[in-house]
Amino acid sequence: MFDVDGVVADVRHRLKYLTRRPRDWAGFFAAAGDDPPLEIGVGLAREWSSSHDLVWLTGRPEHLRRVTERWLRDQGLPVERLLMRPAHDRRPAKFFKADRVRALAAETEVAVVVDDDPDVVAELTRRGWPVYLADWVPRAAALAEAQDKEGRT
């Protein structure tokens, strides 16, 4: 299982929408299709997909499905399984993702979960899942607050 934002997609160009008050969520999400790829993450996802069924687990809201699928395809990545945040689910990312991992593990083996959020990694580790912290992009405070307190991405 791979996260999208901060793992394969570079969201730093969109963070300007989250640093102002009120936050401009429409602007933040509208720019998702323009994310530059993070080559280290894209390479790792391609490597894993050569021997495993790759599942994307993202906090992106469901309304970004087409944009996200197109972006993944443009990077040469598989998109057969894309798990996204339902519209009204505002739980912190660590709880949303832990529940999705648990549900997926009920039907198949989970070899690894790759995520850039230290709180997600800590929660999954606490629950006994194999995790890999994607630490190739510095964690922005605005994004951390959005993921962990507002349940928005």
Coordinates of N, CA, C and O in Angstrom, one line a residue:
M1 N 0.8 -1.2 0.0 CA 0.0 0.0 0.0 C 0.9 1.2 0.0 O 1.8 1.3 0.8
F2 N 0.6 2.1 -0.9 CA 1.3 3.4 -1.0 C 0.4 4.6 -0.9 O -0.7 4.6 -1.4
D3 N 0.9 5.6 -0.1 CA 0.2 6.9 -0.1 C 0.6 7.6 -1.4 O 1.5 7.2 -2.1
V4 N -0.2 8.7 -1.6 CA 0.1 9.4 -2.9 C 0.8 10.7 -2.5 O 2.0 10.9 -2.9
D5 N 0.2 11.6 -1.8 CA 0.8 12.9 -1.5 C 2.0 12.8 -0.6 O 1.9 12.2 0.5
G6 N 3.1 13.3 -1.0 CA 4.3 13.3 -0.2 C 5.1 12.0 -0.4 O 6.2 11.9 0.1
V7 N 4.5 11.0 -1.1 CA 5.2 9.8 -1.4 C 5.6 9.7 -2.9 O 6.8 9.5 -3.2
V8 N 4.6 9.9 -3.7 CA 4.9 9.9 -5.2 C 4.5 11.2 -5.8 O 5.0 11.6 -6.9
A9 N 3.7 12.0 -5.1 CA 3.3 13.3 -5.7 C 3.8 14.4 -4.7 O 3.6 14.4 -3.5
D10 N 4.4 15.4 -5.3 CA 5.0 16.5 -4.6 C 3.9 17.7 -4.5 O 3.6 18.3 -5.4
V11 N 3.4 17.8 -3.3 CA 2.3 18.8 -3.0 C 2.8 20.2 -2.6 O 2.0 21.1 -2.3
R12 N 4.1 20.3 -2.5 CA 4.7 21.6 -2.0 C 4.2 22.8 -2.7 O 4.0 23.9 -2.1
H13 N 3.9 22.7 -4.0 CA 3.5 23.9 -4.7 C 2.0 24.3 -4.3 O 1.6 25.4 -4.6
R14 N 1.3 23.4 -3.7 CA -0.1 23.6 -3.3 C -0.2 24.1 -1.8 O -1.3 24.5 -1.4
L15 N 0.8 24.0 -1.1 CA 0.7 24.4 0.3 C 0.4 25.8 0.6 O -0.2 26.1 1.7
K16 N 0.6 26.7 -0.4 CA 0.2 28.1 -0.2 C -1.3 28.2 0.1 O -1.7 29.2 0.7
Y17 N -2.1 27.3 -0.4 CA -3.5 27.4 -0.1 C -3.9 27.0 1.3 O -5.0 27.3 1.7
L18 N -3.0 26.3 2.0 CA -3.3 25.9 3.4 C -2.7 26.8 4.4 O -3.0 26.7 5.6
T19 N -1.8 27.7 4.0 CA -1.2 28.6 5.0 C -2.0 29.8 5.3 O -1.7 30.6 6.3
R20 N -3.0 30.1 4.5 CA -3.8 31.3 4.8 C -5.1 30.9 5.5 O -5.5 29.8 5.6
R21 N -5.7 31.9 6.2 CA -7.0 31.7 6.9 C -8.1 32.5 6.3 O -7.8 33.7 6.0
P22 N -9.2 32.0 5.9 CA -9.5 30.6 6.0 C -8.7 29.8 4.9 O -8.3 30.4 3.9
R23 N -8.5 28.5 5.2 CA -7.8 27.7 4.2 C -8.6 27.6 2.9 O -9.8 27.6 2.9
D24 N -7.9 27.6 1.8 CA -8.5 27.5 0.5 C -8.4 26.1 0.0 O -7.6 25.7 -0.8
W25 N -9.4 25.3 0.5 CA -9.4 23.8 0.1 C -9.7 23.7 -1.3 O -9.1 22.8 -2.0
A26 N -10.5 24.5 -1.9 CA -10.9 24.3 -3.3 C -9.6 24.5 -4.2 O -9.3 23.8 -5.1
G27 N -8.9 25.6 -3.8 CA -7.6 25.8 -4.6 C -6.6 24.7 -4.4 O -5.9 24.3 -5.3
F28 N -6.5 24.3 -3.2 CA -5.5 23.2 -2.9 C -5.8 21.9 -3.7 O -5.0 21.4 -4.3
F29 N -7.1 21.5 -3.7 CA -7.5 20.3 -4.4 C -7.5 20.5 -5.9 O -7.1 19.6 -6.7
A30 N -7.8 21.7 -6.4 CA -7.9 22.0 -7.8 C -6.5 21.9 -8.5 O -6.4 21.5 -9.6
A31 N -5.4 22.1 -7.7 CA -4.1 22.0 -8.2 C -3.5 20.6 -8.2 O -2.3 20.5 -8.6
A32 N -4.2 19.6 -7.7 CA -3.6 18.3 -7.5 C -3.1 17.7 -8.8 O -2.1 16.9 -8.8
G33 N -3.8 18.0 -9.9 CA -3.3 17.4 -11.2 C -2.0 17.9 -11.7 O -1.4 17.3 -12.6
D34 N -1.5 19.0 -11.0 CA -0.3 19.6 -11.5 C 0.9 19.2 -10.6 O 2.0 19.8 -10.7
D35 N 0.7 18.3 -9.7 CA 1.8 17.9 -8.8 C 3.0 17.3 -9.5 O 2.8 16.4 -10.4
P36 N 4.2 17.8 -9.3 CA 5.3 17.1 -9.9 C 5.5 15.7 -9.2 O 5.2 15.6 -8.1
P37 N 6.1 14.8 -10.0 CA 6.3 13.5 -9.4 C 7.5 13.6 -8.5 O 8.5 14.3 -8.7
L38 N 7.5 12.7 -7.4 CA 8.7 12.6 -6.6 C 9.4 11.3 -7.0 O 8.9 10.2 -6.8
E39 N 10.4 11.4 -7.8 CA 11.1 10.3 -8.5 C 11.4 9.2 -7.5 O 11.3 8.0 -7.9
I40 N 11.9 9.4 -6.3 CA 12.3 8.4 -5.4 C 11.0 7.5 -5.1 O 11.1 6.3 -5.1
G41 N 9.9 8.2 -4.8 CA 8.7 7.5 -4.5 C 8.1 6.7 -5.7 O 7.6 5.6 -5.6
V42 N 8.1 7.4 -6.9 CA 7.6 6.8 -8.1 C 8.4 5.5 -8.4 O 7.9 4.5 -8.7
G43 N 9.8 5.6 -8.3 CA 10.6 4.5 -8.5 C 10.4 3.3 -7.5 O 10.3 2.2 -7.9
L44 N 10.1 3.7 -6.3 CA 9.8 2.7 -5.3 C 8.5 2.0 -5.6 O 8.4 0.7 -5.5
A45 N 7.5 2.8 -6.0 CA 6.2 2.2 -6.3 C 6.3 1.3 -7.5 O 5.7 0.2 -7.5
R46 N 7.1 1.7 -8.5 CA 7.3 0.8 -9.7 C 7.9 -0.5 -9.3 O 7.6 -1.6 -9.8
E47 N 9.0 -0.4 -8.4 CA 9.7 -1.6 -8.0 C 8.7 -2.5 -7.3 O 8.7 -3.7 -7.6
W48 N 8.0 -2.0 -6.3 CA 7.0 -2.9 -5.6 C 6.0 -3.5 -6.5 O 5.5 -4.6 -6.4
S49 N 5.5 -2.7 -7.5 CA 4.4 -3.1 -8.4 C 4.9 -4.2 -9.3 O 4.1 -5.0 -9.9
S50 N 6.2 -4.4 -9.5 CA 6.7 -5.5 -10.3 C 6.5 -6.9 -9.7 O 6.5 -7.9 -10.4
S51 N 6.3 -6.9 -8.4 CA 6.2 -8.2 -7.7 C 5.0 -8.3 -6.7 O 4.8 -9.3 -6.1
H52 N 4.2 -7.2 -6.6 CA 3.1 -7.1 -5.7 C 1.9 -6.4 -6.4 O 2.1 -5.6 -7.3
D53 N 0.7 -6.7 -5.9 CA -0.4 -5.9 -6.4 C -0.4 -4.6 -5.6 O -0.5 -4.6 -4.3
L54 N -0.2 -3.5 -6.3 CA -0.1 -2.2 -5.6 C -1.5 -1.6 -5.3 O -2.3 -1.6 -6.2
V55 N -1.6 -1.2 -4.1 CA -2.9 -0.5 -3.6 C -2.5 0.9 -3.2 O -1.5 1.0 -2.4
W56 N -3.2 1.9 -3.6 CA -3.0 3.2 -3.2 C -3.9 3.5 -2.1 O -5.1 3.3 -2.2
L57 N -3.4 4.1 -1.0 CA -4.2 4.5 0.2 C -3.9 5.9 0.4 O -2.9 6.3 0.9
T58 N -4.9 6.8 0.1 CA -4.6 8.2 0.2 C -5.7 8.9 1.0 O -6.9 8.5 1.0
G59 N -5.3 10.0 1.6 CA -6.3 10.8 2.3 C -7.0 11.8 1.4 O -7.9 12.6 1.8
R60 N -6.6 11.8 0.1 CA -7.3 12.7 -0.8 C -8.8 12.3 -0.8 O -9.2 11.2 -0.8
P61 N -9.6 13.3 -1.0 CA -11.1 13.1 -1.0 C -11.5 12.4 -2.3 O -10.9 12.5 -3.3
E62 N -12.6 11.6 -2.1 CA -13.1 10.8 -3.3 C -13.4 11.6 -4.5 O -13.2 11.1 -5.6
H63 N -13.7 12.9 -4.4 CA -14.0 13.7 -5.6 C -12.8 13.9 -6.4 O -12.9 14.4 -7.6
L64 N -11.6 13.6 -6.0 CA -10.4 13.7 -6.8 C -10.0 12.4 -7.4 O -8.9 12.3 -7.9
R65 N -10.9 11.4 -7.5 CA -10.5 10.1 -8.0 C -10.0 10.2 -9.5 O -9.0 9.7 -9.8
R66 N -10.8 10.9 -10.4 CA -10.3 10.9 -11.8 C -9.0 11.7 -11.9 O -8.2 11.2 -12.7
V67 N -8.8 12.8 -11.2 CA -7.6 13.5 -11.3 C -6.4 12.7 -10.8 O -5.4 12.6 -11.4
T68 N -6.6 11.9 -9.7 CA -5.6 11.1 -9.1 C -5.3 9.9 -10.0 O -4.1 9.6 -10.3
E69 N -6.3 9.3 -10.6 CA -6.0 8.1 -11.5 C -5.3 8.6 -12.7 O -4.3 7.9 -13.2
R70 N -5.7 9.7 -13.3 CA -5.0 10.3 -14.5 C -3.5 10.6 -14.1 O -2.6 10.3 -14.9
W71 N -3.3 11.2 -13.0 CA -1.9 11.6 -12.6 C -1.1 10.3 -12.4 O 0.1 10.3 -12.9
L72 N -1.6 9.3 -11.7 CA -0.9 8.1 -11.6 C -0.5 7.4 -12.9 O 0.6 7.0 -13.1
R73 N -1.5 7.4 -13.8 CA -1.3 6.8 -15.1 C -0.2 7.6 -15.9 O 0.7 7.0 -16.5
D74 N -0.2 8.9 -15.8 CA 0.8 9.7 -16.4 C 2.2 9.4 -15.9 O 3.2 9.7 -16.6
Q75 N 2.3 8.9 -14.7 CA 3.6 8.5 -14.1 C 4.0 7.1 -14.5 O 5.0 6.6 -14.0
G76 N 3.1 6.4 -15.2 CA 3.4 5.0 -15.5 C 3.1 4.1 -14.4 O 3.7 3.0 -14.3
L77 N 2.2 4.5 -13.5 CA 1.9 3.7 -12.3 C 0.6 3.0 -12.4 O -0.3 3.5 -13.0
P78 N 0.4 1.8 -11.8 CA -0.8 1.1 -11.9 C -1.9 1.8 -11.1 O -1.6 2.5 -10.1
V79 N -3.2 1.7 -11.5 CA -4.3 2.4 -10.8 C -5.4 1.4 -10.5 O -6.6 1.9 -10.3
E80 N -5.2 0.1 -10.5 CA -6.3 -0.8 -10.3 C -7.0 -0.7 -9.0 O -8.2 -0.9 -8.9
R81 N -6.3 -0.3 -8.0 CA -6.9 -0.2 -6.6 C -6.5 1.1 -6.0 O -5.3 1.3 -5.7
L82 N -7.5 2.0 -5.9 CA -7.2 3.3 -5.3 C -8.2 3.5 -4.2 O -9.4 3.7 -4.4
L83 N -7.8 3.6 -2.9 CA -8.6 3.8 -1.8 C -8.5 5.2 -1.4 O -7.4 5.7 -1.1
M84 N -9.6 5.9 -1.4 CA -9.7 7.4 -1.1 C -10.6 7.7 0.1 O -11.4 6.9 0.5
R85 N -10.4 8.9 0.7 CA -11.2 9.3 1.8 C -12.6 9.6 1.4 O -12.8 10.5 0.5
P86 N -13.6 9.0 2.0 CA -15.0 9.4 1.7 C -15.3 10.8 2.0 O -14.6 11.4 2.9
A87 N -16.2 11.4 1.4 CA -16.5 12.9 1.5 C -16.7 13.4 2.9 O -16.2 14.5 3.2
H88 N -17.3 12.7 3.8 CA -17.6 13.2 5.1 C -16.7 12.6 6.2 O -17.0 12.7 7.4
D89 N -15.7 11.9 5.8 CA -14.8 11.3 6.8 C -13.7 12.3 7.2 O -12.8 12.6 6.4
R90 N -13.8 12.8 8.4 CA -12.8 13.9 8.9 C -12.0 13.4 10.0 O -11.4 14.2 10.7
R91 N -11.8 12.0 10.1 CA -10.9 11.5 11.2 C -9.5 11.8 10.8 O -9.2 12.0 9.6
P92 N -8.6 11.9 11.8 CA -7.2 12.1 11.5 C -6.7 11.0 10.6 O -7.2 9.8 10.6
A93 N -5.8 11.3 9.8 CA -5.3 10.3 8.8 C -4.9 9.0 9.4 O -5.1 8.0 8.8
K94 N -4.2 9.1 10.6 CA -3.8 7.8 11.2 C -4.9 6.8 11.5 O -4.7 5.6 11.3
F95 N -6.1 7.3 11.8 CA -7.2 6.4 12.1 C -7.9 6.0 10.8 O -8.3 4.9 10.7
F96 N -8.1 7.0 9.9 CA -8.7 6.6 8.6 C -7.9 5.5 7.9 O -8.4 4.5 7.5
K97 N -6.5 5.7 7.9 CA -5.7 4.8 7.1 C -5.6 3.4 7.9 O -5.6 2.4 7.3
A98 N -5.5 3.5 9.2 CA -5.4 2.2 10.0 C -6.7 1.4 9.7 O -6.5 0.1 9.6
D99 N -7.8 2.0 9.7 CA -9.0 1.2 9.4 C -9.0 0.6 8.0 O -9.5 -0.5 7.8
R100 N -8.5 1.4 7.0 CA -8.5 0.9 5.6 C -7.5 -0.3 5.5 O -7.7 -1.2 4.8
V101 N -6.3 -0.2 6.2 CA -5.3 -1.2 6.2 C -6.0 -2.5 6.8 O -5.8 -3.6 6.2
R102 N -6.6 -2.3 7.9 CA -7.3 -3.5 8.6 C -8.3 -4.2 7.6 O -8.3 -5.4 7.5
A103 N -9.1 -3.4 7.0 CA -10.1 -3.9 6.1 C -9.4 -4.7 4.9 O -9.9 -5.8 4.5
L104 N -8.4 -4.1 4.3 CA -7.7 -4.7 3.2 C -7.0 -6.0 3.7 O -7.1 -7.0 3.0
A105 N -6.5 -6.0 4.9 CA -5.8 -7.2 5.4 C -6.7 -8.3 5.6 O -6.3 -9.5 5.7
A106 N -8.0 -8.1 5.8 CA -9.0 -9.1 5.9 C -9.2 -9.9 4.7 O -9.6 -11.1 4.7
E107 N -8.8 -9.3 3.5 CA -9.0 -10.0 2.2 C -7.6 -10.4 1.6 O -7.7 -11.3 0.7
T108 N -6.5 -9.8 2.0 CA -5.2 -10.2 1.3 C -4.1 -9.8 2.3 O -4.3 -9.0 3.2
E109 N -2.9 -10.3 2.0 CA -1.8 -10.0 2.8 C -1.3 -8.6 2.5 O -1.2 -8.2 1.3
V110 N -0.9 -7.8 3.5 CA -0.4 -6.5 3.3 C 1.1 -6.6 3.6 O 1.6 -6.9 4.7
A111 N 1.9 -6.5 2.5 CA 3.4 -6.6 2.6 C 4.0 -5.4 3.2 O 5.0 -5.6 4.0
V112 N 3.6 -4.2 2.9 CA 4.2 -3.0 3.5 C 3.2 -1.8 3.2 O 2.4 -1.9 2.2
V113 N 3.2 -0.9 4.1 CA 2.5 0.4 3.9 C 3.6 1.5 3.8 O 4.4 1.6 4.8
V114 N 3.6 2.3 2.7 CA 4.5 3.4 2.6 C 3.8 4.7 2.7 O 2.8 4.9 2.0
D115 N 4.2 5.5 3.7 CA 3.5 6.7 4.0 C 4.5 7.8 4.5 O 5.5 7.4 5.1
D116 N 4.1 9.0 4.2 CA 5.0 10.1 4.7 C 4.7 10.7 6.0 O 5.4 11.6 6.5
D117 N 3.5 10.3 6.6 CA 3.0 10.9 7.8 C 3.6 10.1 9.0 O 3.2 8.9 9.2
P118 N 4.4 10.7 9.8 CA 5.0 9.9 11.0 C 3.9 9.4 11.9 O 4.0 8.4 12.5
D119 N 2.8 10.2 12.0 CA 1.7 9.7 12.9 C 1.0 8.5 12.3 O 0.6 7.6 13.1
V120 N 0.8 8.4 11.0 CA 0.3 7.3 10.4 C 1.2 6.1 10.6 O 0.8 5.0 11.0
V121 N 2.5 6.3 10.3 CA 3.5 5.2 10.5 C 3.5 4.7 11.9 O 3.5 3.5 12.2
A122 N 3.4 5.6 12.9 CA 3.4 5.2 14.3 C 2.2 4.4 14.7 O 2.3 3.4 15.3
E123 N 1.0 4.8 14.2 CA -0.2 4.1 14.5 C -0.2 2.7 13.8 O -0.6 1.7 14.5
L124 N 0.2 2.7 12.6 CA 0.3 1.4 11.9 C 1.3 0.4 12.6 O 1.0 -0.8 12.7
T125 N 2.4 1.0 13.0 CA 3.4 0.2 13.7 C 2.8 -0.3 15.0 O 3.0 -1.5 15.3
R126 N 2.2 0.5 15.7 CA 1.5 0.2 17.0 C 0.5 -1.0 16.8 O 0.4 -1.9 17.6
R127 N -0.1 -1.0 15.6 CA -1.1 -2.1 15.4 C -0.5 -3.3 14.7 O -1.2 -4.2 14.4
G128 N 0.9 -3.2 14.5 CA 1.6 -4.4 14.0 C 1.7 -4.6 12.5 O 2.1 -5.6 12.0
W129 N 1.5 -3.5 11.8 CA 1.6 -3.6 10.3 C 3.0 -3.2 9.9 O 3.7 -2.4 10.5
P130 N 3.5 -3.8 8.8 CA 4.8 -3.4 8.3 C 4.7 -2.1 7.6 O 3.9 -1.9 6.7
V131 N 5.6 -1.1 8.0 CA 5.5 0.2 7.4 C 6.9 0.7 7.0 O 7.9 0.2 7.5
Y132 N 6.9 1.7 6.1 CA 8.1 2.3 5.6 C 7.8 3.8 5.6 O 6.9 4.2 4.9
L133 N 8.6 4.6 6.3 CA 8.4 6.0 6.3 C 9.0 6.7 5.1 O 10.2 6.6 4.9
A134 N 8.2 7.3 4.3 CA 8.7 8.0 3.1 C 9.1 9.4 3.6 O 8.3 10.3 3.8
D135 N 10.4 9.6 3.8 CA 10.9 10.8 4.4 C 11.7 11.7 3.4 O 12.6 12.5 3.8
W136 N 11.5 11.5 2.1 CA 12.2 12.3 1.2 C 11.8 13.7 0.9 O 12.4 14.4 0.2
V137 N 10.7 14.1 1.5 CA 10.2 15.5 1.5 C 10.0 16.0 2.9 O 9.3 15.3 3.7
P138 N 10.5 17.1 3.3 CA 10.3 17.6 4.6 C 8.8 17.8 4.9 O 8.0 18.3 4.0
R139 N 8.3 17.5 6.0 CA 6.9 17.5 6.4 C 6.5 19.0 6.7 O 7.1 19.6 7.6
A140 N 5.6 19.5 6.0 CA 5.1 20.9 6.2 C 4.1 20.9 7.3 O 3.2 20.1 7.3
A141 N 4.2 21.9 8.1 CA 3.3 22.1 9.3 C 1.8 22.2 8.8 O 0.9 21.6 9.4
A142 N 1.6 23.0 7.7 CA 0.2 23.2 7.3 C -0.4 21.8 6.8 O -1.6 21.6 7.1
L143 N 0.4 21.0 6.2 CA -0.1 19.7 5.7 C -0.3 18.8 6.9 O -1.3 18.0 7.0
A144 N 0.6 18.8 7.9 CA 0.4 18.0 9.0 C -0.9 18.3 9.8 O -1.6 17.4 10.2
E145 N -1.1 19.6 9.9 CA -2.4 20.0 10.6 C -3.6 19.6 9.9 O -4.6 19.1 10.4
A146 N -3.5 19.7 8.5 CA -4.7 19.3 7.7 C -4.9 17.8 7.8 O -6.1 17.4 7.9
Q147 N -3.9 17.0 7.9 CA -4.0 15.5 7.9 C -4.4 15.1 9.3 O -5.3 14.2 9.5
D148 N -3.8 15.6 10.3 CA -3.9 15.1 11.7 C -5.0 15.7 12.5 O -5.5 15.1 13.4
K149 N -5.3 17.0 12.2 CA -6.3 17.7 13.1 C -7.6 17.9 12.3 O -8.7 17.8 12.9
E150 N -7.5 18.2 11.0 CA -8.8 18.5 10.3 C -9.3 17.4 9.4 O -10.4 17.5 8.9
G151 N -8.5 16.3 9.2 CA -9.0 15.2 8.5 C -9.3 15.5 7.1 O -10.3 15.0 6.5
R152 N -8.5 16.4 6.4 CA -8.9 16.9 5.1 C -8.1 16.2 4.0 O -8.5 16.4 2.8
T153 N -7.0 15.6 4.2 CA -6.2 15.0 3.2 C -5.4 13.9 3.7 O -5.3 13.7 4.9

